[in-house]
mmCIF file of C-alpha atoms in Angstrom:
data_model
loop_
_atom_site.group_PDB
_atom_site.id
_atom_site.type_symbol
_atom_site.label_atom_id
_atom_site.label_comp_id
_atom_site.label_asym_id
_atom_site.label_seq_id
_atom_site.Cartn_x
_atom_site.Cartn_y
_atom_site.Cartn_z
ATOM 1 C CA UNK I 9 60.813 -64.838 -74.104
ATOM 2 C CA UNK I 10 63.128 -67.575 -74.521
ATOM 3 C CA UNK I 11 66.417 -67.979 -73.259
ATOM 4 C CA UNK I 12 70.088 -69.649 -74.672
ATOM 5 C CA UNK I 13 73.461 -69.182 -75.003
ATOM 6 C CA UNK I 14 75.024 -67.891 -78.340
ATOM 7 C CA UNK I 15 76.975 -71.236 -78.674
ATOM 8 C CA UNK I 16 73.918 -73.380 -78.450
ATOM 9 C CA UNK I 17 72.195 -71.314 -80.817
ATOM 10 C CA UNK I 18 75.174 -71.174 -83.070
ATOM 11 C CA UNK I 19 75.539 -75.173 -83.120
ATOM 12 C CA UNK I 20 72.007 -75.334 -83.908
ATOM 13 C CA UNK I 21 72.498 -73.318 -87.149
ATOM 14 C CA UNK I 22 75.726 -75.215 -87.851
ATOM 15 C CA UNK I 23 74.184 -78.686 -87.563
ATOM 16 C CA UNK I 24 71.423 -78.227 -89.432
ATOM 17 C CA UNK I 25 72.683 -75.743 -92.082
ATOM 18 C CA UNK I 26 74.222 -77.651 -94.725
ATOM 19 C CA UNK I 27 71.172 -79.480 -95.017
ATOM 20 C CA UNK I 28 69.104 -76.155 -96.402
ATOM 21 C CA UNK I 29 67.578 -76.063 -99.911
ATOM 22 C CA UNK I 30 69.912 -73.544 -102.129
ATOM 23 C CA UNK I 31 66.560 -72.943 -104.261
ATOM 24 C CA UNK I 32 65.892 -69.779 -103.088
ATOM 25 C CA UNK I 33 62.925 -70.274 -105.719
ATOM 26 C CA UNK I 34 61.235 -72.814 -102.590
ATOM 27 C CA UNK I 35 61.391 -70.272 -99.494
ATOM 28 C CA UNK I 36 59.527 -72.870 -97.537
ATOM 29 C CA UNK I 37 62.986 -75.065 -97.373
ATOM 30 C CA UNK I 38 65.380 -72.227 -98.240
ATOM 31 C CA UNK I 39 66.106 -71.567 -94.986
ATOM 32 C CA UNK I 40 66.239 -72.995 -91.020
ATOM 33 C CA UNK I 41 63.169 -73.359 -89.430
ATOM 34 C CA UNK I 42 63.134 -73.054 -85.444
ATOM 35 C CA UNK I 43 60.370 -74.384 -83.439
ATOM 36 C CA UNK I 44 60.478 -74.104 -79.783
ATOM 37 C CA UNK I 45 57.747 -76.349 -77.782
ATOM 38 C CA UNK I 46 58.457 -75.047 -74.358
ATOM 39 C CA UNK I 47 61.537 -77.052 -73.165
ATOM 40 C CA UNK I 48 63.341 -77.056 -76.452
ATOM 41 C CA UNK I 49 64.547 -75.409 -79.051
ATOM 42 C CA UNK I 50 64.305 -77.277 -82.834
ATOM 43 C CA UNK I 51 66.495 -76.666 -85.755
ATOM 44 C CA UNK I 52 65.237 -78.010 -88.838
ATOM 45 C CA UNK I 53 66.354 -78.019 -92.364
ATOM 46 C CA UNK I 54 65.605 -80.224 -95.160
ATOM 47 C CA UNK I 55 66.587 -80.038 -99.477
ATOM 48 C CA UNK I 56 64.232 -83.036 -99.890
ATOM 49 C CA UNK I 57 66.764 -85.148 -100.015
ATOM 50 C CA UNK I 58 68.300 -84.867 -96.657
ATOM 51 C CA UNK I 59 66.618 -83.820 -93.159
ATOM 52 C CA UNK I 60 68.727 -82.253 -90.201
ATOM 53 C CA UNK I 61 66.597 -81.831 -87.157
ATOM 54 C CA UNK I 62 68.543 -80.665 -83.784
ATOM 55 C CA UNK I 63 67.844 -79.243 -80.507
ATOM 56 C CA UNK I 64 68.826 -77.455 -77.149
ATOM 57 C CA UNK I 65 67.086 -77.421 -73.798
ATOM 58 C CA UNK I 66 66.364 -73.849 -72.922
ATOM 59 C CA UNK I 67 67.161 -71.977 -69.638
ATOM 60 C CA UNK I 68 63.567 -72.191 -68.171
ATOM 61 C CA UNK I 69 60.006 -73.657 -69.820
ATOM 62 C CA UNK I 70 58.992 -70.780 -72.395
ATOM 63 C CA UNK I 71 56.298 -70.056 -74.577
ATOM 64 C CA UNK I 72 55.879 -72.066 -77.457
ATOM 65 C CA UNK I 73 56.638 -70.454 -81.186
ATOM 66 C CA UNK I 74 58.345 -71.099 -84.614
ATOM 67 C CA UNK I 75 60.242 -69.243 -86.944
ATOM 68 C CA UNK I 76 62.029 -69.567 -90.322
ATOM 69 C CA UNK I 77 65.283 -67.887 -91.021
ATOM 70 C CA UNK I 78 66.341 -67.684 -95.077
ATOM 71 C CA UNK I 79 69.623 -68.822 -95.967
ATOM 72 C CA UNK I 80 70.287 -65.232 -96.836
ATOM 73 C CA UNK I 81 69.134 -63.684 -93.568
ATOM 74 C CA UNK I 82 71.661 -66.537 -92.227
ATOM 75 C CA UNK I 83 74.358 -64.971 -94.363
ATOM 76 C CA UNK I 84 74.510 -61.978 -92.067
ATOM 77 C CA UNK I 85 73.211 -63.238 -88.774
ATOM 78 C CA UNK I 86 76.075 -65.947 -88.532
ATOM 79 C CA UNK I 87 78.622 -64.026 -88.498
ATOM 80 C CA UNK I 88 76.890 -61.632 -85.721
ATOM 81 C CA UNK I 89 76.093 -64.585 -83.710
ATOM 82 C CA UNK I 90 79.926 -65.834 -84.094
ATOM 83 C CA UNK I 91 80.813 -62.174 -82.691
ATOM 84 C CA UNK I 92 79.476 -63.218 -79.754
ATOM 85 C CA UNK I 93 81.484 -65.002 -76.692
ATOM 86 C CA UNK I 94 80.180 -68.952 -76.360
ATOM 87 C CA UNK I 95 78.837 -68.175 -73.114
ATOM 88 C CA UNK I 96 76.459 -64.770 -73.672
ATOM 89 C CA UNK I 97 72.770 -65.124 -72.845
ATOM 90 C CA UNK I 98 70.434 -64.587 -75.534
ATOM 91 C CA UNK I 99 66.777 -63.384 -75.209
ATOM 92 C CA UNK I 100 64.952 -64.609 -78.043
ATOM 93 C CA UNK I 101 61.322 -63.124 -78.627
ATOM 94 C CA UNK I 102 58.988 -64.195 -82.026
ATOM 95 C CA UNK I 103 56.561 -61.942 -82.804
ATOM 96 C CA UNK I 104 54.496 -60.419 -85.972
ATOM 97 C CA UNK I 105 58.228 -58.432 -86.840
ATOM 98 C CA UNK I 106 59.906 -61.202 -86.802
ATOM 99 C CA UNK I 107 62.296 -63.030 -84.515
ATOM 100 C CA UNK I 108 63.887 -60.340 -81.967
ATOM 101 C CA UNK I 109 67.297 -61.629 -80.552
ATOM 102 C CA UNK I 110 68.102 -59.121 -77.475
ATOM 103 C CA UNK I 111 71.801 -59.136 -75.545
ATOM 104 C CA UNK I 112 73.976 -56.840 -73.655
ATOM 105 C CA UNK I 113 74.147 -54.480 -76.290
ATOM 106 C CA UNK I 114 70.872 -54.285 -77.440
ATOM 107 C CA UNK I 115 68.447 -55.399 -80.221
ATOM 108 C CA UNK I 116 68.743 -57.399 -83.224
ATOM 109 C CA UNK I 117 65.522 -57.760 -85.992
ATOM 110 C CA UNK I 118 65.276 -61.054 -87.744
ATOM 111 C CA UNK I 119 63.589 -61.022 -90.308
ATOM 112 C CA UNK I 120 61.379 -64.798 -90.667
ATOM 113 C CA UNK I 121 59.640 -66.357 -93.321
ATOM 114 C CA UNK I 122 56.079 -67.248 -92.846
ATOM 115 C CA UNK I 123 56.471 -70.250 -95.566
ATOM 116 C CA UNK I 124 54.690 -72.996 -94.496
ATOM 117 C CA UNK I 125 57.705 -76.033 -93.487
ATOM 118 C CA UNK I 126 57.476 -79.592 -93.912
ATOM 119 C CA UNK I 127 55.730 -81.446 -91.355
ATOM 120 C CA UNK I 128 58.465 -83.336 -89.492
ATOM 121 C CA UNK I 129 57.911 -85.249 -86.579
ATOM 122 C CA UNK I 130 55.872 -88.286 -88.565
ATOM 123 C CA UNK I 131 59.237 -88.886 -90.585
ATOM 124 C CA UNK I 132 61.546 -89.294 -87.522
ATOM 125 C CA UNK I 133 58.412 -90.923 -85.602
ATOM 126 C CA UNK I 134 58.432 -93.402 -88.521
ATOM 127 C CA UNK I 135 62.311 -94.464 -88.907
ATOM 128 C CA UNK I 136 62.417 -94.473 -85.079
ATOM 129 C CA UNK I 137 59.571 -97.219 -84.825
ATOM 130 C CA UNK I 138 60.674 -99.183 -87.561
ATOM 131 C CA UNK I 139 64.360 -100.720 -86.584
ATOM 132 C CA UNK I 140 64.069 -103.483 -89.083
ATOM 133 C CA UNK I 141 67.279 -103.531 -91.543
ATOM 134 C CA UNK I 142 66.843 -104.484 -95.053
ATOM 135 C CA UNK I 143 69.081 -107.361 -96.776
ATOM 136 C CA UNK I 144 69.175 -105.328 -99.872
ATOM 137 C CA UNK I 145 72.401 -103.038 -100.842
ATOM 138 C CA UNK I 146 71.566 -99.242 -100.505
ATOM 139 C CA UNK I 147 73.655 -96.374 -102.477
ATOM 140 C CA UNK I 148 73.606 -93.092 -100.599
ATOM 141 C CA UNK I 149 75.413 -90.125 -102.484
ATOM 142 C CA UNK I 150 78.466 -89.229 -100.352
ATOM 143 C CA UNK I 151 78.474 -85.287 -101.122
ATOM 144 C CA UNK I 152 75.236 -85.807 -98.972
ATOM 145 C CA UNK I 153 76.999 -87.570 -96.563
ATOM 146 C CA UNK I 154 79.592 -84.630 -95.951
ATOM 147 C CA UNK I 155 76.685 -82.759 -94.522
ATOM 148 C CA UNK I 156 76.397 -84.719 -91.247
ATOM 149 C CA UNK I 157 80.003 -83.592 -90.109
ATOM 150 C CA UNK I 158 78.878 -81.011 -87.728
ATOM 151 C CA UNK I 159 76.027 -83.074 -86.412
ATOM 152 C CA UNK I 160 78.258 -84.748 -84.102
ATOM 153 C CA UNK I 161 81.555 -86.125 -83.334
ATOM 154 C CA UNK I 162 80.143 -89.465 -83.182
ATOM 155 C CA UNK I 163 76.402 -90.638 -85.417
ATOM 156 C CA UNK I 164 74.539 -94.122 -84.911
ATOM 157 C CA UNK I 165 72.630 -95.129 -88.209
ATOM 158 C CA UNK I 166 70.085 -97.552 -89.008
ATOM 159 C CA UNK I 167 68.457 -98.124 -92.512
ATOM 160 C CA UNK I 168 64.671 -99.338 -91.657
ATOM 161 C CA UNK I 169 64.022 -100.882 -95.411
ATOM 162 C CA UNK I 170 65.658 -100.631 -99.377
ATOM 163 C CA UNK I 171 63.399 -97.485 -100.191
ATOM 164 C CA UNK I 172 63.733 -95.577 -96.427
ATOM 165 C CA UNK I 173 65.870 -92.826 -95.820
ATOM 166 C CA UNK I 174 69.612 -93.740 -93.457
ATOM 167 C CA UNK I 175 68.672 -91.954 -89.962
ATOM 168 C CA UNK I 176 71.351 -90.771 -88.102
ATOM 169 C CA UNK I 177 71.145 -90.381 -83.949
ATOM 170 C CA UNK I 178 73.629 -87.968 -82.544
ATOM 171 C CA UNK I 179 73.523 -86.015 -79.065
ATOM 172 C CA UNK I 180 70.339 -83.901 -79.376
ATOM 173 C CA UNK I 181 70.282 -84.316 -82.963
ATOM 174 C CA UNK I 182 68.237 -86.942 -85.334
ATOM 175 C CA UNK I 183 68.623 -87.099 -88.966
ATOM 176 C CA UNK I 184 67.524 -88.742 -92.205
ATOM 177 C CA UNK I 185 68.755 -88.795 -95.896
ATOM 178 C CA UNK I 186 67.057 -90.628 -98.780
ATOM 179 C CA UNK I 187 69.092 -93.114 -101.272
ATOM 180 C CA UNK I 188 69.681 -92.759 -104.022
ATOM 181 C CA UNK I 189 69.825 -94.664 -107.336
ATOM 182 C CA UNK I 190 73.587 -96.490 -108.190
ATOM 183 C CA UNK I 191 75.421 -95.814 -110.827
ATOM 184 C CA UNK I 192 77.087 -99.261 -111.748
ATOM 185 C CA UNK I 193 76.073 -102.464 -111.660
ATOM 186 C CA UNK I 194 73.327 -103.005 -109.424
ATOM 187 C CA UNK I 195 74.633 -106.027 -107.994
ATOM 188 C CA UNK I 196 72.885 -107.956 -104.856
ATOM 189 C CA UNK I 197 75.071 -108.680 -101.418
ATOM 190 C CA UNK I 198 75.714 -112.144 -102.753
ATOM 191 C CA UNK I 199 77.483 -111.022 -105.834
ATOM 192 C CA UNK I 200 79.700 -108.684 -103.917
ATOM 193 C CA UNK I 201 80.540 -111.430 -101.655
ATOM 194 C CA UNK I 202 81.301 -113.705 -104.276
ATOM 195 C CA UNK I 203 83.189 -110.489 -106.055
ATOM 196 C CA UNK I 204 85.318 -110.277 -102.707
ATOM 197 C CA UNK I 205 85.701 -113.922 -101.287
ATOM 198 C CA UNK I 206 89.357 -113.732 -102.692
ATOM 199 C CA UNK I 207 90.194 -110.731 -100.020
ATOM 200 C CA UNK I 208 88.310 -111.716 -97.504
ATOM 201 C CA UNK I 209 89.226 -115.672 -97.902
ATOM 202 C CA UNK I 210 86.920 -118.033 -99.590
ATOM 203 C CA UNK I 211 83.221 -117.794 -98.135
ATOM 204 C CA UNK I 212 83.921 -115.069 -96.247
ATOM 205 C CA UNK I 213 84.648 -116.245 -93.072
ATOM 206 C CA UNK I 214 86.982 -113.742 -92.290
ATOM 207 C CA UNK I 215 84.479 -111.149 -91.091
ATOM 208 C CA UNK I 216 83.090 -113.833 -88.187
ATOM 209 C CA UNK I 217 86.317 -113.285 -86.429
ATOM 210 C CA UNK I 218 86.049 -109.609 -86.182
ATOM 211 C CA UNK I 219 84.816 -107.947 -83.439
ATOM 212 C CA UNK I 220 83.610 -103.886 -83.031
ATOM 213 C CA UNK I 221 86.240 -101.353 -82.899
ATOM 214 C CA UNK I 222 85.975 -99.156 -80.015
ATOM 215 C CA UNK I 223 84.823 -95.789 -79.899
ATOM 216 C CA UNK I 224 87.402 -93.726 -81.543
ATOM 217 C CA UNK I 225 88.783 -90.624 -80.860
ATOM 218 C CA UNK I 226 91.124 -88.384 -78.264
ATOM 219 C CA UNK I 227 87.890 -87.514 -76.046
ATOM 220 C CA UNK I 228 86.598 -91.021 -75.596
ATOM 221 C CA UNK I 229 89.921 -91.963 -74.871
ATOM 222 C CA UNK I 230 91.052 -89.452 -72.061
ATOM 223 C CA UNK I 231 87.588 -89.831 -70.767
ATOM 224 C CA UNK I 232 88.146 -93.572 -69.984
ATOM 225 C CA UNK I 233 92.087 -92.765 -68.654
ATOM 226 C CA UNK I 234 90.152 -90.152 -66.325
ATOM 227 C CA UNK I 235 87.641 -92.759 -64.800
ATOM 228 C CA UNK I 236 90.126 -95.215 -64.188
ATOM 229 C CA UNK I 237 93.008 -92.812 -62.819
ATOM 230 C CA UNK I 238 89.743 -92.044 -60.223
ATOM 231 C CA UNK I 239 88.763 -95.644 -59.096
ATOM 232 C CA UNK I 240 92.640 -95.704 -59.038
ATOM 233 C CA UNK I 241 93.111 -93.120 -56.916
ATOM 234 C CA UNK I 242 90.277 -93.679 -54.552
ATOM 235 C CA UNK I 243 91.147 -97.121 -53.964
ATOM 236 C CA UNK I 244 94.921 -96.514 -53.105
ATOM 237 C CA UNK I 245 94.006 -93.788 -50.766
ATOM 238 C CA UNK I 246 92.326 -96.062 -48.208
ATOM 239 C CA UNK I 247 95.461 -98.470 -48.198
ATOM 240 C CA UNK I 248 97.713 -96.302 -46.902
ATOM 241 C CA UNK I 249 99.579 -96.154 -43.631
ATOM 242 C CA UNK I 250 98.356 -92.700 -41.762
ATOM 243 C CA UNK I 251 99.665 -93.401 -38.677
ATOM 244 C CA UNK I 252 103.370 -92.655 -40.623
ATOM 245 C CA UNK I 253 103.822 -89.018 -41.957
ATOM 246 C CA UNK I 254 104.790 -90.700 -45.556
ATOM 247 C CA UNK I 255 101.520 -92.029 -45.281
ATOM 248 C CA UNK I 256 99.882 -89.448 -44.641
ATOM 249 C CA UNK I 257 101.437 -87.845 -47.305
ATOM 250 C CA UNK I 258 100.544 -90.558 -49.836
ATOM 251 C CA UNK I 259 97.345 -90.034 -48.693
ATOM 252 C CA UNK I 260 96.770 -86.688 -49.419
ATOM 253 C CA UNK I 261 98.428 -87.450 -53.176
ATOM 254 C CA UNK I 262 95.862 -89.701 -54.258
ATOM 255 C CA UNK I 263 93.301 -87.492 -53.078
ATOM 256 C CA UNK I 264 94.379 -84.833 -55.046
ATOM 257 C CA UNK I 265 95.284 -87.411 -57.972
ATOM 258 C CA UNK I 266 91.217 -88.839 -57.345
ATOM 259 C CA UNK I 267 89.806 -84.964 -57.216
ATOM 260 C CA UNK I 268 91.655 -83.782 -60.414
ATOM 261 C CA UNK I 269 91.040 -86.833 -61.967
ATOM 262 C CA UNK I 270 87.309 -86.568 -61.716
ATOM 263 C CA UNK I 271 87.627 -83.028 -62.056
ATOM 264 C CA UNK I 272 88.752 -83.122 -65.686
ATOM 265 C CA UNK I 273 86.803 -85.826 -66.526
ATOM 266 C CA UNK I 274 83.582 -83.960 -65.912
ATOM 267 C CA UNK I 275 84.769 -80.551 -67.181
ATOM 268 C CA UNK I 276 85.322 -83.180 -70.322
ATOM 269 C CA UNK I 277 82.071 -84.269 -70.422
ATOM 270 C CA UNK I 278 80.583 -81.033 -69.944
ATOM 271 C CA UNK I 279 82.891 -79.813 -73.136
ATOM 272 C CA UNK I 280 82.165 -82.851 -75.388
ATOM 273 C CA UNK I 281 78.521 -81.940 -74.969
ATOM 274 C CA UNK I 282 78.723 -78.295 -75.700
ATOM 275 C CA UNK I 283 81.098 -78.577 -77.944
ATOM 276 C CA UNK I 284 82.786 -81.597 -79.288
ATOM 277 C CA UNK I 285 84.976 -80.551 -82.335
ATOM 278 C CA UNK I 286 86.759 -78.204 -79.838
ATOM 279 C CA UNK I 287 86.586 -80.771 -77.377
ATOM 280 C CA UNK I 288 88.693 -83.231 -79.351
ATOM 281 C CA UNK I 289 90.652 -80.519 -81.224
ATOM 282 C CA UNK I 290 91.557 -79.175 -77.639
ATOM 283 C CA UNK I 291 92.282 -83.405 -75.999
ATOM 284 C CA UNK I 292 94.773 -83.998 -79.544
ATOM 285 C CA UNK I 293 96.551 -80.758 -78.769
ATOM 286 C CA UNK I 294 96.711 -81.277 -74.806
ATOM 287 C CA UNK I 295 98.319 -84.687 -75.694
ATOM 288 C CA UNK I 296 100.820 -83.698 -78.013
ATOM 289 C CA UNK I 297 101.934 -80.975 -75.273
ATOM 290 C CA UNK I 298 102.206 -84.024 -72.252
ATOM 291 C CA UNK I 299 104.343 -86.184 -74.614
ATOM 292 C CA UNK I 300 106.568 -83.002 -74.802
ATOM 293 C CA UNK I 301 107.261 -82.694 -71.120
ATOM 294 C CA UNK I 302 107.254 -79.278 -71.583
ATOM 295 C CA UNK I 303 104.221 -78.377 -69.710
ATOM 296 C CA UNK I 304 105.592 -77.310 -66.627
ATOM 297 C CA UNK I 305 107.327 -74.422 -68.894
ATOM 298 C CA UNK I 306 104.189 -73.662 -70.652
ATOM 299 C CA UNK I 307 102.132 -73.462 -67.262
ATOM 300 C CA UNK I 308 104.853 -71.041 -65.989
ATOM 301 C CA UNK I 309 104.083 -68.660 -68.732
ATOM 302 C CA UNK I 310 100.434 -69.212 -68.949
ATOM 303 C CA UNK I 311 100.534 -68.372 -65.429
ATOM 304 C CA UNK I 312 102.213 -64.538 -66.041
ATOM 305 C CA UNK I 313 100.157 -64.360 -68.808
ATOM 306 C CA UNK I 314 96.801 -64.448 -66.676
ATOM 307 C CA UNK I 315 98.323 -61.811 -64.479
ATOM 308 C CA UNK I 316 99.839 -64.302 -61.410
ATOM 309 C CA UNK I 317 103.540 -64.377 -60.257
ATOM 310 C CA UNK I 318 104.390 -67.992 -60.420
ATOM 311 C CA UNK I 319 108.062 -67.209 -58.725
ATOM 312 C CA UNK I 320 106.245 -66.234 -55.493
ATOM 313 C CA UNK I 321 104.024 -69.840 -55.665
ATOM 314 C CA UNK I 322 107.469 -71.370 -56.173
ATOM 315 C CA UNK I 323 109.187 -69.836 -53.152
ATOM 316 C CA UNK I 324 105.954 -70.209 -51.301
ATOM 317 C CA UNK I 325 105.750 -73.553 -51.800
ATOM 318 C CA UNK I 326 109.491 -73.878 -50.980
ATOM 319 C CA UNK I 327 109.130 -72.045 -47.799
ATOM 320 C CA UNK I 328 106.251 -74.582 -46.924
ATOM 321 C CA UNK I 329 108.377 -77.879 -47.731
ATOM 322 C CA UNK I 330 111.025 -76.452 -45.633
ATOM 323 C CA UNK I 331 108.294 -75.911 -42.605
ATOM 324 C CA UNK I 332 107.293 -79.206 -42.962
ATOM 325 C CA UNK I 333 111.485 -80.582 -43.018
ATOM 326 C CA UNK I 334 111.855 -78.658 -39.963
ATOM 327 C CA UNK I 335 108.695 -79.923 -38.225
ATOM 328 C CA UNK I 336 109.551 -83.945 -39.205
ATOM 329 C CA UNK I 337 113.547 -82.899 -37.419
ATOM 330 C CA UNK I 338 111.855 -81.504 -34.532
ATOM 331 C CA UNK I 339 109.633 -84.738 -33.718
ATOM 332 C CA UNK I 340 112.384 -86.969 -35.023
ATOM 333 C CA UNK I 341 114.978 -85.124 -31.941
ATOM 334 C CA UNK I 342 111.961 -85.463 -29.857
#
């Protein structure tokens, strides 16, 4: 028996699924093969021309087996698996029947394929050992390309030589697609330098000056605003003045500001990993709402919504500021 959540298993599919053979006429690559070795869980799929390979810790060590799912099994179990909430626990058992996926509800049959799949490891083995980069110009066919959008928000790529497939490194996901011929004029690098030394000024000094861009994106961004609001924080709170009562005050702010801080940072994290289209989908749309200033209207009603009475936090934190007036009057008379 082998535990995951329905999201995990889901992102497997969707990571590796574009890369599938639509030859339903080759059943040992129409399809996604699984291959679990104890501690994880492999997704593989491959059209010959590209190679997806992805994978998930599970719960707890298992028993080791494999199974392949056809792309038309996958038709149906998608959307059953998408039915599902992110967080559900799946049982997965492979047996003679098939692969038997077990939940709350019950049981589910998958059918499997006992096609014989491409032997995999020596590929990635291969364009892992080899980080040599060829001088030569490569084409790679950019419908091909497309596929790797779900691998991960952000790939690394190396080329190891002219004939060698482009490997792509994501979180818990490797990669490989083969090149391709060019259609054009198979020029070398230094005729498309010459080609472009008027844009990019005569010998092509232009590109010494530049340096890498940084990571993009809304995560990568908050993430770094996060760690530095929380050395911020931390820092401030041990300059403060606690023998006042604004001091004290100011301390317990950047406490708070430091906990929250950190807080969202690693609930971040923790979201990027599981999921990082929603991740950044979710840090673009919680950006747009803070440059509203709006939110405090927006928490109000998210706060009825989820069944709380936000007027009674609001008169008992009034109540409480008012206790705390009458307290600094008291000592002040004092």
């Amino acid at each position: 028996m082998t535990t995951i959540n329905a999201h995990k298993l889901q992102r497997l599919i969707k990571q590796t699924r574009p890369h599938v053979s639509p030859d339903d006429t080759l059943p040992h690559i129409n399809g996604v093969r699984f291959e679990c070795d104890g501690v994880h869980i492999h997704a593989l799929a491959t059209d010959r021309y590209t190679f997806a390979a992805a994978r998930t810790r599970v719960r707890e060590e298992t028993d080791i087996w494999s199974a392949m799912i056809s792309e038309q099994t996958l038709n149906w179990l998608v959307p059953w698996l998408e039915a599902h909430e992110g967080d559900t626990i799946l049982d997965l058992s492979a047996g003679e029947d098939g692969l038997t996926i077990t939940d709350d509800d019950g049981k589910l049959a998958v059918p499997v394929s006992t096609a014989a799949f491409p032997k995999w490891q020596h590929l990635y083995r291969n364009a892992l050992q080899d980080a040599a980069t060829s001088g030569a110009l490569v084409s790679f066919d950019t419908k091909m390309l497309a596929r790797w959008k779900h691998a991960d928000t952000h790939l690394r790529v190396w080329q190891t030589a002219a004939e060698k497939p482009l490997l792509f490194v994501g979180e818990d996901f490797l990669g490989l697609q083969m090149p391709c011929r060019y259609r054009g004029d198979d020029a070398g690098r230094d005729a498309v330098l010459s080609d472009w030394s008027g844009s990019l000024g005569k010998g092509g000094k232009l590109t010494e000056s530049l340096k890498p861009l940084p990571q993009p994106g809304a995560v990568a961004e908050m993430a770094e605003e996060m760690l530095r609001q929380t050395l911020r924080s931390t820092a401030e709170m041990f300059g403060v003045d606690m023998d006042t009562e604004k001091g004290r005050g100011a301390f317990n702010a950047w406490v708070h500001s430091g906990i929250y801080a950190w807080s969202a940072y690693r609930i971040l994290q923790a979201l990027k990993k599981a999921d990082p289209d929603l991740a950044e989908v979710t840090v673009r749309d919680l950006n747009e709402q803070l440059e509203s200033g709006e939110i405090g209207e927006w928490a109000w009603d998210e706060a009825e919504q989820a069944g709380h009475n936000p007027q009674q936090w609001h008169d008992e934190y009034e109540a409480h500021l008012k206790k705390l007036a009458e307290k600094a009057a008291d000592e002040t008379a004092a």
